[in-house]
Amino acid sequence: MEHQTILQALFLGILEGLTEFIPVSSTGHLLLAGHFMGFKSTGKAFEILIQLGAILAILSVYFRKLWQMLIDLPRDRITQHFVVGIILAFLPAAFLGVLLHDFIETVLFESPRLICIMLVLGGIVLLVVDRMPIKARYHDVEIMPWLVYLGIGVFQCLSLIPGTSRSGATIVGAMLLGTDKRTAAEFSFFLAMPTMVGAFVYDLYANRNVLSASDVPIIAVGFVAAFIVALIVVHTLLDYVSKRGYALFGWWRLVVGGLGLAALAIWG
């Protein structure tokens, strides 16, 4: 394994951990970075498997909460309500993701220009929604109406287009449906767990025949980097958005998408 490839894997792992849970599209960033760095992984196996690092990061942060929910589930109505809500929010994107899997990975994932355009459009939407005088009606992720959970799940379907951002789609959807900014981000975390685990398992199965022992070192480096950085992000994001909102991430998307379009125009 060339040293340069290990460094590329380290960089991409850090990028995955940094962007997975903020509304800027981790997939879009990874695909663009890989395109301009010349980083190739068969069947996008590297990009798929390092997501496990980010998954484990959020599971570790919420482990006590999840364990308590498991204990309370048989008898506590609020916990039961919340679990049903997560399932309702999970199902729309899960259904479409399986139905359109091949098209997404072989067509949409191969279009850096589309990713850049979606980054820019998503940035504009995020800036507009962040400034809208929306009166928040829901301040607790566990007791929102089921139609709100389902509506957030419908918004999550937009994230099947690379560059849109799973967390961005769910956060914007949650805010438009009446949650405050912190609650929108927190529910995005909870929804990420089944969504990312489901996508990871499905993609791992689909790519089971293309992985080899030579892939292990770069995947391991990317996995560890994604885990450590995602852990830091999850610990700090809720307080940040409660105080400052999402404008920073909207501008981030505009800059990255704009620079990407310029680079594609110059270098292809």
mmCIF file of C-alpha atoms in Angstrom:
data_model
loop_
_atom_site.group_PDB
_atom_site.id
_atom_site.type_symbol
_atom_site.label_atom_id
_atom_site.label_comp_id
_atom_site.label_asym_id
_atom_site.label_seq_id
_atom_site.Cartn_x
_atom_site.Cartn_y
_atom_site.Cartn_z
ATOM 1 C CA MET A 1 0.000 0.000 0.000
ATOM 2 C CA GLU A 2 1.472 3.283 -1.063
ATOM 3 C CA HIS A 3 2.033 5.903 1.642
ATOM 4 C CA GLN A 4 0.085 8.452 -0.393
ATOM 5 C CA THR A 5 -2.973 6.211 -0.369
ATOM 6 C CA ILE A 6 -2.850 5.914 3.424
ATOM 7 C CA LEU A 7 -2.676 9.709 3.694
ATOM 8 C CA GLN A 8 -5.616 10.013 1.322
ATOM 9 C CA ALA A 9 -7.571 7.516 3.438
ATOM 10 C CA LEU A 10 -6.741 9.507 6.580
ATOM 11 C CA PHE A 11 -7.920 12.747 4.971
ATOM 12 C CA LEU A 12 -11.141 11.169 3.690
ATOM 13 C CA GLY A 13 -11.820 9.569 7.077
ATOM 14 C CA ILE A 14 -11.458 12.947 8.791
ATOM 15 C CA LEU A 15 -13.737 14.472 6.141
ATOM 16 C CA GLU A 16 -16.368 11.772 6.718
ATOM 17 C CA GLY A 17 -16.345 12.261 10.485
ATOM 18 C CA LEU A 18 -16.457 16.046 10.150
ATOM 19 C CA THR A 19 -19.348 16.199 7.682
ATOM 20 C CA GLU A 20 -21.579 13.190 8.454
ATOM 21 C CA PHE A 21 -23.741 14.848 11.089
ATOM 22 C CA ILE A 22 -23.679 18.456 9.912
ATOM 23 C CA PRO A 23 -25.941 19.570 7.030
ATOM 24 C CA VAL A 24 -23.272 19.799 4.326
ATOM 25 C CA SER A 25 -23.422 16.301 2.724
ATOM 26 C CA SER A 26 -20.668 13.909 3.753
ATOM 27 C CA THR A 27 -21.255 11.794 0.639
ATOM 28 C CA GLY A 28 -20.925 14.836 -1.604
ATOM 29 C CA HIS A 29 -17.687 15.892 0.102
ATOM 30 C CA LEU A 30 -16.204 12.384 -0.109
ATOM 31 C CA LEU A 31 -17.114 11.935 -3.770
ATOM 32 C CA LEU A 32 -15.776 15.353 -4.754
ATOM 33 C CA ALA A 33 -12.571 14.923 -2.752
ATOM 34 C CA GLY A 34 -12.064 11.456 -4.194
ATOM 35 C CA HIS A 35 -12.645 12.782 -7.713
ATOM 36 C CA PHE A 36 -10.058 15.560 -7.466
ATOM 37 C CA MET A 37 -7.552 13.423 -5.516
ATOM 38 C CA GLY A 38 -7.853 10.556 -7.950
ATOM 39 C CA PHE A 39 -8.871 8.247 -5.101
ATOM 40 C CA LYS A 40 -10.646 5.145 -6.370
ATOM 41 C CA SER A 41 -12.315 2.373 -4.385
ATOM 42 C CA THR A 42 -13.999 -0.557 -6.085
ATOM 43 C CA GLY A 43 -17.754 -0.302 -5.772
ATOM 44 C CA LYS A 44 -17.282 2.712 -3.470
ATOM 45 C CA ALA A 45 -16.434 0.149 -0.771
ATOM 46 C CA PHE A 46 -14.135 2.527 1.127
ATOM 47 C CA GLU A 47 -16.738 5.304 1.294
ATOM 48 C CA ILE A 48 -19.331 2.793 2.486
ATOM 49 C CA LEU A 49 -17.282 1.050 5.156
ATOM 50 C CA ILE A 50 -15.769 4.107 6.844
ATOM 51 C CA GLN A 51 -19.327 5.232 7.590
ATOM 52 C CA LEU A 52 -19.274 2.549 10.286
ATOM 53 C CA GLY A 53 -16.859 4.755 12.208
ATOM 54 C CA ALA A 54 -19.371 7.597 12.240
ATOM 55 C CA ILE A 55 -22.179 5.172 13.130
ATOM 56 C CA LEU A 56 -20.262 3.836 16.124
ATOM 57 C CA ALA A 57 -19.458 7.394 17.227
ATOM 58 C CA ILE A 58 -23.118 8.392 17.520
ATOM 59 C CA LEU A 59 -24.072 5.046 19.060
ATOM 60 C CA SER A 60 -21.419 5.523 21.738
ATOM 61 C CA VAL A 61 -22.612 9.072 22.513
ATOM 62 C CA TYR A 62 -26.231 7.962 22.887
ATOM 63 C CA PHE A 63 -25.537 4.504 24.358
ATOM 64 C CA ARG A 64 -27.057 5.242 27.790
ATOM 65 C CA LYS A 65 -30.128 6.831 26.226
ATOM 66 C CA LEU A 66 -30.595 3.913 23.839
ATOM 67 C CA TRP A 67 -30.129 1.369 26.619
ATOM 68 C CA GLN A 68 -32.704 3.152 28.779
ATOM 69 C CA MET A 69 -35.123 3.246 25.847
ATOM 70 C CA LEU A 70 -34.684 -0.507 25.400
ATOM 71 C CA ILE A 71 -35.481 -1.086 29.080
ATOM 72 C CA ASP A 72 -38.487 1.272 29.035
ATOM 73 C CA LEU A 73 -39.914 0.172 25.680
ATOM 74 C CA PRO A 74 -42.255 -2.610 26.928
ATOM 75 C CA ARG A 75 -44.055 -0.347 29.428
ATOM 76 C CA ASP A 76 -43.412 3.349 28.713
ATOM 77 C CA ARG A 77 -45.825 4.978 26.252
ATOM 78 C CA ILE A 78 -43.573 7.941 25.462
ATOM 79 C CA THR A 79 -40.722 5.598 24.521
ATOM 80 C CA GLN A 80 -43.076 3.490 22.421
ATOM 81 C CA HIS A 81 -44.369 6.624 20.704
ATOM 82 C CA PHE A 82 -40.811 7.780 19.935
ATOM 83 C CA VAL A 83 -39.715 4.407 18.560
ATOM 84 C CA VAL A 84 -42.742 4.285 16.258
ATOM 85 C CA GLY A 85 -41.909 7.842 15.190
ATOM 86 C CA ILE A 86 -38.331 6.873 14.269
ATOM 87 C CA ILE A 87 -39.620 3.891 12.280
ATOM 88 C CA LEU A 88 -42.091 6.120 10.405
ATOM 89 C CA ALA A 89 -39.319 8.588 9.589
ATOM 90 C CA PHE A 90 -36.961 5.800 8.497
ATOM 91 C CA LEU A 91 -39.249 3.944 6.092
ATOM 92 C CA PRO A 92 -39.689 6.370 3.127
ATOM 93 C CA ALA A 93 -35.967 6.787 2.345
ATOM 94 C CA ALA A 94 -35.296 3.102 3.105
ATOM 95 C CA PHE A 95 -37.910 2.033 0.551
ATOM 96 C CA LEU A 96 -36.722 4.440 -2.153
ATOM 97 C CA GLY A 97 -33.061 3.740 -1.378
ATOM 98 C CA VAL A 98 -33.501 0.011 -2.064
ATOM 99 C CA LEU A 99 -35.666 0.648 -5.116
ATOM 100 C CA LEU A 100 -33.225 3.134 -6.693
ATOM 101 C CA HIS A 101 -29.942 1.762 -5.300
ATOM 102 C CA ASP A 102 -28.281 0.861 -8.606
ATOM 103 C CA PHE A 103 -29.307 4.118 -10.302
ATOM 104 C CA ILE A 104 -28.031 6.199 -7.374
ATOM 105 C CA GLU A 105 -24.625 4.522 -7.216
ATOM 106 C CA THR A 106 -23.964 4.090 -10.945
ATOM 107 C CA VAL A 107 -25.443 7.354 -12.239
ATOM 108 C CA LEU A 108 -25.913 10.002 -9.545
ATOM 109 C CA PHE A 109 -22.710 9.148 -7.641
ATOM 110 C CA GLU A 110 -20.743 9.507 -10.870
ATOM 111 C CA SER A 111 -21.759 13.132 -11.484
ATOM 112 C CA PRO A 112 -19.521 15.606 -9.623
ATOM 113 C CA ARG A 113 -21.343 18.489 -11.324
ATOM 114 C CA LEU A 114 -24.688 17.347 -9.900
ATOM 115 C CA ILE A 115 -23.125 17.107 -6.436
ATOM 116 C CA CYS A 116 -21.806 20.680 -6.665
ATOM 117 C CA ILE A 117 -25.159 22.018 -7.869
ATOM 118 C CA MET A 118 -26.974 20.288 -4.997
ATOM 119 C CA LEU A 119 -24.452 21.681 -2.517
ATOM 120 C CA VAL A 120 -25.157 25.197 -3.764
ATOM 121 C CA LEU A 121 -28.946 24.775 -3.871
ATOM 122 C CA GLY A 122 -28.957 23.150 -0.443
ATOM 123 C CA GLY A 123 -26.856 25.986 0.935
ATOM 124 C CA ILE A 124 -29.350 28.559 -0.310
ATOM 125 C CA VAL A 125 -32.266 26.611 1.187
ATOM 126 C CA LEU A 126 -30.466 26.249 4.519
ATOM 127 C CA LEU A 127 -29.715 29.985 4.714
ATOM 128 C CA VAL A 128 -33.313 30.898 3.867
ATOM 129 C CA VAL A 129 -34.889 28.444 6.331
ATOM 130 C CA ASP A 130 -32.441 29.415 9.083
ATOM 131 C CA ARG A 131 -33.633 33.024 8.813
ATOM 132 C CA MET A 132 -37.347 32.295 8.469
ATOM 133 C CA PRO A 133 -39.461 33.420 11.456
ATOM 134 C CA ILE A 134 -40.802 29.915 12.078
ATOM 135 C CA LYS A 135 -42.585 29.566 15.402
ATOM 136 C CA ALA A 136 -41.310 26.370 16.984
ATOM 137 C CA ARG A 137 -44.068 24.137 18.370
ATOM 138 C CA TYR A 138 -42.008 21.051 19.199
ATOM 139 C CA HIS A 139 -39.091 21.087 21.628
ATOM 140 C CA ASP A 140 -38.769 17.386 22.511
ATOM 141 C CA VAL A 141 -37.856 14.704 19.994
ATOM 142 C CA GLU A 142 -39.842 12.072 21.908
ATOM 143 C CA ILE A 143 -43.313 13.615 21.833
ATOM 144 C CA MET A 144 -43.831 15.010 18.349
ATOM 145 C CA PRO A 145 -46.939 13.948 16.348
ATOM 146 C CA TRP A 146 -46.513 10.905 14.128
ATOM 147 C CA LEU A 147 -47.294 12.954 11.016
ATOM 148 C CA VAL A 148 -44.319 15.180 11.857
ATOM 149 C CA TYR A 149 -42.034 12.143 12.115
ATOM 150 C CA LEU A 150 -43.356 10.845 8.788
ATOM 151 C CA GLY A 151 -42.973 14.272 7.177
ATOM 152 C CA ILE A 152 -39.326 14.425 8.254
ATOM 153 C CA GLY A 153 -38.873 10.972 6.725
ATOM 154 C CA VAL A 154 -40.289 12.216 3.418
ATOM 155 C CA PHE A 155 -37.818 15.113 3.478
ATOM 156 C CA GLN A 156 -35.019 12.610 4.092
ATOM 157 C CA CYS A 157 -35.777 11.058 0.682
ATOM 158 C CA LEU A 158 -34.192 14.142 -0.901
ATOM 159 C CA SER A 159 -30.847 13.045 0.533
ATOM 160 C CA LEU A 160 -30.754 10.128 -1.927
ATOM 161 C CA ILE A 161 -29.462 12.740 -4.385
ATOM 162 C CA PRO A 162 -25.741 13.087 -3.546
ATOM 163 C CA GLY A 163 -24.831 16.559 -2.391
ATOM 164 C CA THR A 164 -28.195 17.150 -0.727
ATOM 165 C CA SER A 165 -27.194 15.910 2.758
ATOM 166 C CA ARG A 166 -29.168 13.475 4.888
ATOM 167 C CA SER A 167 -28.854 15.632 7.991
ATOM 168 C CA GLY A 168 -29.550 18.773 5.937
ATOM 169 C CA ALA A 169 -32.776 17.366 4.491
ATOM 170 C CA THR A 170 -34.035 16.109 7.864
ATOM 171 C CA ILE A 171 -33.063 19.292 9.736
ATOM 172 C CA VAL A 172 -34.732 21.594 7.177
ATOM 173 C CA GLY A 173 -37.775 19.340 7.100
ATOM 174 C CA ALA A 174 -38.041 19.255 10.888
ATOM 175 C CA MET A 175 -37.743 23.051 11.170
ATOM 176 C CA LEU A 176 -40.362 23.648 8.472
ATOM 177 C CA LEU A 177 -42.657 21.238 10.327
ATOM 178 C CA GLY A 178 -42.295 23.200 13.560
ATOM 179 C CA THR A 179 -39.324 21.986 15.612
ATOM 180 C CA ASP A 180 -36.743 24.281 17.140
ATOM 181 C CA LYS A 181 -33.174 24.178 15.797
ATOM 182 C CA ARG A 182 -31.727 22.012 18.560
ATOM 183 C CA THR A 183 -34.579 19.481 18.374
ATOM 184 C CA ALA A 184 -34.193 19.290 14.583
ATOM 185 C CA ALA A 185 -30.506 18.413 14.949
ATOM 186 C CA GLU A 186 -31.127 15.929 17.765
ATOM 187 C CA PHE A 187 -33.826 14.067 15.845
ATOM 188 C CA SER A 188 -31.493 13.993 12.855
ATOM 189 C CA PHE A 189 -29.005 12.155 15.095
ATOM 190 C CA PHE A 190 -31.585 9.566 16.148
ATOM 191 C CA LEU A 191 -32.828 9.070 12.594
ATOM 192 C CA ALA A 192 -29.247 8.673 11.407
ATOM 193 C CA MET A 193 -28.833 5.497 13.453
ATOM 194 C CA PRO A 194 -31.267 3.175 11.617
ATOM 195 C CA THR A 195 -30.738 4.988 8.305
ATOM 196 C CA MET A 196 -26.957 4.683 8.335
ATOM 197 C CA VAL A 197 -26.941 1.146 9.731
ATOM 198 C CA GLY A 198 -29.461 0.060 7.083
ATOM 199 C CA ALA A 199 -27.508 1.709 4.257
ATOM 200 C CA PHE A 200 -24.239 0.282 5.555
ATOM 201 C CA VAL A 201 -25.538 -3.291 5.779
ATOM 202 C CA TYR A 202 -27.227 -3.124 2.380
ATOM 203 C CA ASP A 203 -24.191 -1.612 0.625
ATOM 204 C CA LEU A 204 -21.805 -4.018 2.352
ATOM 205 C CA TYR A 205 -23.887 -6.945 1.120
ATOM 206 C CA ALA A 206 -24.072 -5.490 -2.403
ATOM 207 C CA ASN A 207 -20.275 -5.069 -2.497
ATOM 208 C CA ARG A 208 -19.331 -8.278 -0.679
ATOM 209 C CA ASN A 209 -17.589 -9.708 -3.748
ATOM 210 C CA VAL A 210 -15.343 -6.711 -4.499
ATOM 211 C CA LEU A 211 -13.539 -6.411 -1.151
ATOM 212 C CA SER A 212 -10.079 -7.919 -0.685
ATOM 213 C CA ALA A 213 -7.413 -8.121 2.015
ATOM 214 C CA SER A 214 -5.477 -5.290 0.344
ATOM 215 C CA ASP A 215 -8.357 -2.932 1.157
ATOM 216 C CA VAL A 216 -8.061 -3.467 4.923
ATOM 217 C CA PRO A 217 -5.277 -0.918 5.740
ATOM 218 C CA ILE A 218 -6.887 2.079 4.025
ATOM 219 C CA ILE A 219 -10.352 1.172 5.316
ATOM 220 C CA ALA A 220 -8.993 0.831 8.868
ATOM 221 C CA VAL A 221 -7.307 4.237 8.713
ATOM 222 C CA GLY A 222 -10.438 5.905 7.342
ATOM 223 C CA PHE A 223 -12.647 4.131 9.876
ATOM 224 C CA VAL A 224 -10.623 5.238 12.924
ATOM 225 C CA ALA A 225 -10.336 8.817 11.673
ATOM 226 C CA ALA A 226 -14.086 8.999 10.972
ATOM 227 C CA PHE A 227 -14.913 7.645 14.437
ATOM 228 C CA ILE A 228 -12.720 10.100 16.354
ATOM 229 C CA VAL A 229 -13.760 13.203 14.414
ATOM 230 C CA ALA A 230 -17.475 12.272 14.382
ATOM 231 C CA LEU A 231 -17.326 11.806 18.155
ATOM 232 C CA ILE A 232 -16.113 15.390 18.552
ATOM 233 C CA VAL A 233 -18.740 16.758 16.156
ATOM 234 C CA VAL A 234 -21.663 15.013 17.849
ATOM 235 C CA HIS A 235 -20.551 16.256 21.267
ATOM 236 C CA THR A 236 -20.417 19.893 20.126
ATOM 237 C CA LEU A 237 -23.049 20.345 17.409
ATOM 238 C CA LEU A 238 -26.226 20.630 19.503
ATOM 239 C CA ASP A 239 -24.899 23.473 21.633
ATOM 240 C CA TYR A 240 -23.545 25.255 18.563
ATOM 241 C CA VAL A 241 -26.792 25.231 16.560
ATOM 242 C CA SER A 242 -28.838 26.174 19.637
ATOM 243 C CA LYS A 243 -26.835 29.389 19.936
ATOM 244 C CA ARG A 244 -25.886 30.215 16.335
ATOM 245 C CA GLY A 245 -28.196 28.328 13.991
ATOM 246 C CA TYR A 246 -27.227 26.839 10.609
ATOM 247 C CA ALA A 247 -25.975 29.839 8.629
ATOM 248 C CA LEU A 248 -22.338 28.717 8.830
ATOM 249 C CA PHE A 249 -23.217 25.426 7.145
ATOM 250 C CA GLY A 250 -25.228 27.179 4.445
ATOM 251 C CA TRP A 251 -22.237 29.353 3.545
ATOM 252 C CA TRP A 252 -19.959 26.284 3.779
ATOM 253 C CA ARG A 253 -22.080 24.527 1.150
ATOM 254 C CA LEU A 254 -22.055 27.571 -1.145
ATOM 255 C CA VAL A 255 -18.268 27.871 -0.971
ATOM 256 C CA VAL A 256 -17.559 24.159 -1.505
ATOM 257 C CA GLY A 257 -20.153 23.818 -4.273
ATOM 258 C CA GLY A 258 -18.955 26.989 -6.017
ATOM 259 C CA LEU A 259 -15.296 25.990 -5.816
ATOM 260 C CA GLY A 260 -16.204 22.525 -7.067
ATOM 261 C CA LEU A 261 -18.024 23.899 -10.105
ATOM 262 C CA ALA A 262 -15.082 26.198 -10.862
ATOM 263 C CA ALA A 263 -12.589 23.339 -10.544
ATOM 264 C CA LEU A 264 -14.688 21.124 -12.816
ATOM 265 C CA ALA A 265 -14.845 23.903 -15.404
ATOM 266 C CA ILE A 266 -11.046 24.284 -15.303
ATOM 267 C CA TRP A 267 -9.779 20.735 -14.820
ATOM 268 C CA GLY A 268 -12.800 18.527 -15.445
#
